[in-house]
Amino acid sequence: MNKQTEAFLLAEADIAGAVSGQRGAVVGVSRPHESAHLHVAGTATYTDDIPELAGTLHAALGMSTQAHARIVNMDLDRVKAAPGVVAVFTSADIPGTNDCGPIIHDDPILATDTVHFVGQPMFIVVATSHDAARRAARLGNIEYEVLPPLLTPEEARAAGKSVLPPMHLKRGEPAERIAEAPHSEAGKMSLGGQEQFYLESQISYAVPKEDNGMHVWCSTQHPTEMQHMVSHMLGWHANQVLV
């Protein structure tokens, strides 16, 4: 597994072996990334480098301007009438599952009734150019009912809102034992830890194939996950989607 076969990696291993008197991995010797020579030479092929097929269309997202609100109405007439626009899609147009949550399935691809952060996708504009799609996406007339924000864990708990269902670990009768204890202490503790999340630009290029198939080039660390998401959204079998 992860056996080094590229010439430049083997050469590096030889140098390290000569230095230490042995071949193979050596502590303290930097190992180049397997694609580093492509990156530094500018020869790595990214999705943006793929030649576009004739007739390629471009998509842009219409995004929420509110952090927490109910969507009262989406008037997209100006979007549809904008130059170069071929189609406009909302959550109602998704034939399969409107969800892109990889583990917990609570993240809609396109917002339906409410939005939960500024920039949440609400509709998709497909146009003849990237510029036309982005310009048209700004023309949506969205009517919101702003909802009160919950900014602290205490506020969320008081409102009965949680990211995940609460989990309780209990053994015996702790309340009774604490009440019987000669000494007890109560108070609050605040932790500053945060979960990591990715915030990076991405791109995908999808080409329809014969017999209801789709070939997707995707900027991702998890091609299988993208295959599942695309197939679930379209209501297709996974083997119809190549990523």
Coordinates of C-alpha atoms in Angstrom, one line a residue:
M1 CA 0.0 0.0 0.0
N2 CA 1.3 3.5 -0.9
K3 CA 4.4 1.8 -2.5
Q4 CA 6.7 4.3 -4.1
T5 CA 7.1 3.6 -7.8
E6 CA 7.7 7.0 -9.4
A7 CA 11.2 7.7 -10.4
F8 CA 11.6 10.9 -8.5
L9 CA 10.3 9.3 -5.3
L10 CA 12.7 6.4 -5.7
A11 CA 15.6 8.7 -6.3
E12 CA 14.7 10.6 -3.1
A13 CA 14.6 7.3 -1.2
D14 CA 18.1 6.4 -2.6
I15 CA 19.5 9.7 -1.4
A16 CA 18.0 9.3 2.0
G17 CA 19.3 5.7 2.2
A18 CA 22.8 6.8 1.2
V19 CA 22.7 9.5 3.9
S20 CA 21.7 7.0 6.7
G21 CA 23.3 3.9 5.3
Q22 CA 19.9 2.2 4.6
R23 CA 17.2 2.3 2.0
G24 CA 13.6 3.2 2.6
A25 CA 11.8 5.6 4.9
V26 CA 14.1 7.7 7.2
V27 CA 12.9 9.9 10.0
G28 CA 13.6 13.6 9.4
V29 CA 13.8 13.4 5.6
S30 CA 11.2 15.4 3.7
R31 CA 9.1 13.4 1.2
P32 CA 7.7 15.2 -1.8
H33 CA 4.0 14.9 -2.5
E34 CA 3.2 12.4 -5.2
S35 CA 1.9 15.1 -7.4
A36 CA 4.3 17.9 -6.4
H37 CA 6.3 17.7 -9.7
L38 CA 3.0 18.4 -11.6
H39 CA 2.0 21.3 -9.4
V40 CA 5.3 23.1 -9.4
A41 CA 5.7 22.6 -13.2
G42 CA 2.1 23.8 -13.9
T43 CA 1.3 20.6 -15.8
A44 CA -1.3 19.2 -13.4
T45 CA -4.7 19.0 -15.2
Y46 CA -7.5 20.6 -13.1
T47 CA -11.2 20.7 -14.0
D48 CA -10.8 24.3 -15.3
D49 CA -8.1 23.0 -17.7
I50 CA -10.4 20.5 -19.5
P51 CA -11.4 21.8 -23.0
E52 CA -15.1 22.5 -23.0
L53 CA -17.3 20.7 -25.4
A54 CA -19.3 22.7 -28.0
G55 CA -22.6 23.8 -26.4
T56 CA -21.4 23.8 -22.8
L57 CA -23.7 25.7 -20.5
H58 CA -22.7 27.4 -17.2
A59 CA -24.5 27.4 -13.9
A60 CA -24.5 30.0 -11.1
L61 CA -26.3 30.0 -7.7
G62 CA -28.9 32.4 -6.5
M63 CA -28.0 32.7 -2.8
S64 CA -29.7 34.0 0.4
T65 CA -29.0 37.4 1.7
Q66 CA -30.5 36.6 5.1
A67 CA -28.9 34.5 7.9
H68 CA -32.2 33.0 9.2
A69 CA -35.5 33.5 7.5
R70 CA -38.6 31.9 6.0
I71 CA -38.9 32.2 2.2
V72 CA -42.2 33.9 1.6
N73 CA -41.9 34.2 -2.1
M74 CA -39.3 33.8 -4.9
D75 CA -40.0 35.9 -8.0
L76 CA -37.6 34.7 -10.6
D77 CA -39.2 36.3 -13.7
R78 CA -36.3 38.8 -14.2
V79 CA -33.8 36.0 -13.8
K80 CA -35.5 33.9 -16.5
A81 CA -35.7 36.9 -18.9
A82 CA -32.0 37.8 -18.5
P83 CA -29.7 37.6 -21.6
G84 CA -28.3 34.1 -22.2
V85 CA -30.4 32.3 -19.6
V86 CA -31.5 28.8 -20.7
A87 CA -33.1 27.5 -17.5
V88 CA -33.8 28.3 -13.9
F89 CA -34.2 25.5 -11.3
T90 CA -35.5 25.5 -7.7
S91 CA -35.8 22.7 -5.2
A92 CA -39.2 21.8 -6.8
D93 CA -37.3 20.8 -10.0
I94 CA -35.1 18.2 -8.2
P95 CA -36.4 14.8 -9.2
G96 CA -34.6 12.8 -6.5
T97 CA -33.4 13.7 -3.0
N98 CA -32.8 17.3 -2.2
D99 CA -29.9 16.7 0.1
C100 CA -26.1 16.9 0.0
G101 CA -25.3 16.0 3.6
P102 CA -22.6 13.3 3.4
I103 CA -23.2 11.8 6.8
I104 CA -26.2 13.4 8.5
H105 CA -28.8 14.0 5.8
D106 CA -30.1 17.4 6.8
D107 CA -28.4 19.7 4.3
P108 CA -30.6 20.6 1.3
I109 CA -29.0 21.3 -2.1
L110 CA -31.5 24.1 -2.6
A111 CA -33.4 25.8 0.2
T112 CA -37.1 25.0 0.3
D113 CA -39.0 26.9 3.1
T114 CA -36.3 28.5 5.2
V115 CA -32.7 29.6 4.9
H116 CA -30.1 29.2 7.7
F117 CA -27.1 31.2 6.6
V118 CA -26.1 34.1 4.3
G119 CA -25.1 32.6 0.9
Q120 CA -27.3 29.5 1.2
P121 CA -28.2 28.3 -2.4
M122 CA -31.9 28.9 -3.3
F123 CA -32.0 28.5 -7.1
I124 CA -29.7 27.6 -10.0
V125 CA -29.3 29.7 -13.2
V126 CA -28.1 27.9 -16.3
A127 CA -26.9 30.2 -19.1
T128 CA -24.7 30.3 -22.2
S129 CA -21.8 31.8 -20.3
H130 CA -20.5 32.0 -16.8
D131 CA -20.8 35.8 -16.8
A132 CA -24.4 35.7 -18.0
A133 CA -25.3 33.1 -15.3
R134 CA -23.8 35.1 -12.5
R135 CA -25.4 38.3 -13.6
A136 CA -28.8 36.7 -13.9
A137 CA -28.5 35.0 -10.5
R138 CA -28.4 38.5 -8.8
L139 CA -31.8 39.5 -10.3
G140 CA -34.0 37.3 -8.1
N141 CA -36.6 39.1 -6.1
I142 CA -36.9 37.2 -2.8
E143 CA -39.4 38.0 -0.1
Y144 CA -38.3 36.9 3.4
E145 CA -39.8 36.7 6.8
V146 CA -36.8 37.2 9.1
L147 CA -36.7 34.7 12.0
P148 CA -35.0 35.4 15.4
P149 CA -31.4 34.1 15.5
L150 CA -30.1 31.7 18.1
L151 CA -26.6 32.8 18.8
T152 CA -25.6 30.8 21.9
P153 CA -25.9 27.2 23.0
E154 CA -28.0 28.5 25.9
E155 CA -30.5 30.2 23.6
A156 CA -30.8 27.1 21.4
R157 CA -31.4 24.8 24.4
A158 CA -34.1 27.1 25.8
A159 CA -35.8 27.1 22.4
G160 CA -35.6 23.3 22.1
K161 CA -33.3 23.5 19.0
S162 CA -30.2 21.4 18.6
V163 CA -27.8 20.4 15.8
L164 CA -28.1 16.8 16.8
P165 CA -30.4 14.9 19.2
P166 CA -29.0 15.1 22.8
M167 CA -27.0 12.0 24.0
H168 CA -27.1 11.0 27.6
L169 CA -24.6 8.7 29.3
K170 CA -25.9 7.5 32.7
R171 CA -25.0 4.8 35.1
G172 CA -26.8 4.2 38.4
E173 CA -28.6 7.1 40.1
P174 CA -26.2 10.1 40.0
A175 CA -28.7 12.7 41.3
E176 CA -29.4 10.7 44.5
R177 CA -25.6 10.0 45.0
I178 CA -24.7 13.7 44.6
A179 CA -27.5 14.7 47.0
E180 CA -26.1 12.2 49.6
A181 CA -22.5 13.4 49.1
P182 CA -20.9 15.4 52.0
H183 CA -19.6 18.0 49.5
S184 CA -20.9 19.0 46.1
E185 CA -20.2 21.9 43.7
A186 CA -22.2 23.2 40.8
G187 CA -21.4 25.7 38.1
K188 CA -20.9 26.3 34.4
M189 CA -18.0 25.7 32.1
S190 CA -17.5 27.2 28.7
L191 CA -15.3 25.5 26.0
G192 CA -13.9 27.4 23.0
G193 CA -13.4 24.4 20.8
Q194 CA -14.8 24.5 17.2
E195 CA -15.4 21.9 14.5
Q196 CA -13.3 22.2 11.4
F197 CA -15.1 22.9 8.2
Y198 CA -13.9 23.4 4.6
L199 CA -14.4 26.7 2.8
E200 CA -12.8 26.5 -0.6
S201 CA -13.8 27.2 -4.2
Q202 CA -14.9 24.2 -6.2
I203 CA -15.9 23.4 -9.7
S204 CA -17.6 20.5 -11.5
Y205 CA -18.1 19.8 -15.2
A206 CA -20.9 17.4 -16.2
V207 CA -21.3 15.8 -19.6
P208 CA -24.3 13.7 -20.5
K209 CA -23.5 10.2 -21.8
E210 CA -25.6 7.7 -23.7
D211 CA -28.3 5.6 -22.1
N212 CA -29.1 8.1 -19.3
G213 CA -25.6 8.4 -18.0
M214 CA -23.5 11.3 -16.7
H215 CA -19.7 11.9 -16.6
V216 CA -18.7 14.4 -13.9
W217 CA -15.3 15.9 -13.5
C218 CA -15.3 17.2 -9.9
S219 CA -12.9 19.1 -7.6
T220 CA -13.3 16.8 -4.6
Q221 CA -11.4 14.5 -2.2
H222 CA -14.2 12.0 -2.3
P223 CA -15.4 10.9 -5.9
T224 CA -17.6 8.1 -4.5
E225 CA -19.5 10.6 -2.3
M226 CA -20.1 12.9 -5.3
Q227 CA -21.3 9.9 -7.3
H228 CA -23.8 9.0 -4.6
M229 CA -25.0 12.6 -4.3
V230 CA -25.5 13.2 -8.0
S231 CA -27.3 9.8 -8.5
H232 CA -29.6 10.4 -5.4
M233 CA -30.4 13.9 -6.6
L234 CA -31.3 12.7 -10.1
G235 CA -33.1 9.5 -8.8
W236 CA -30.6 7.4 -10.8
H237 CA -28.6 4.3 -10.1
A238 CA -25.1 5.0 -9.0
N239 CA -23.6 3.1 -12.0
Q240 CA -25.2 5.7 -14.3
V241 CA -22.8 8.4 -12.8
L242 CA -19.1 8.4 -13.5
V243 CA -17.0 10.8 -11.4

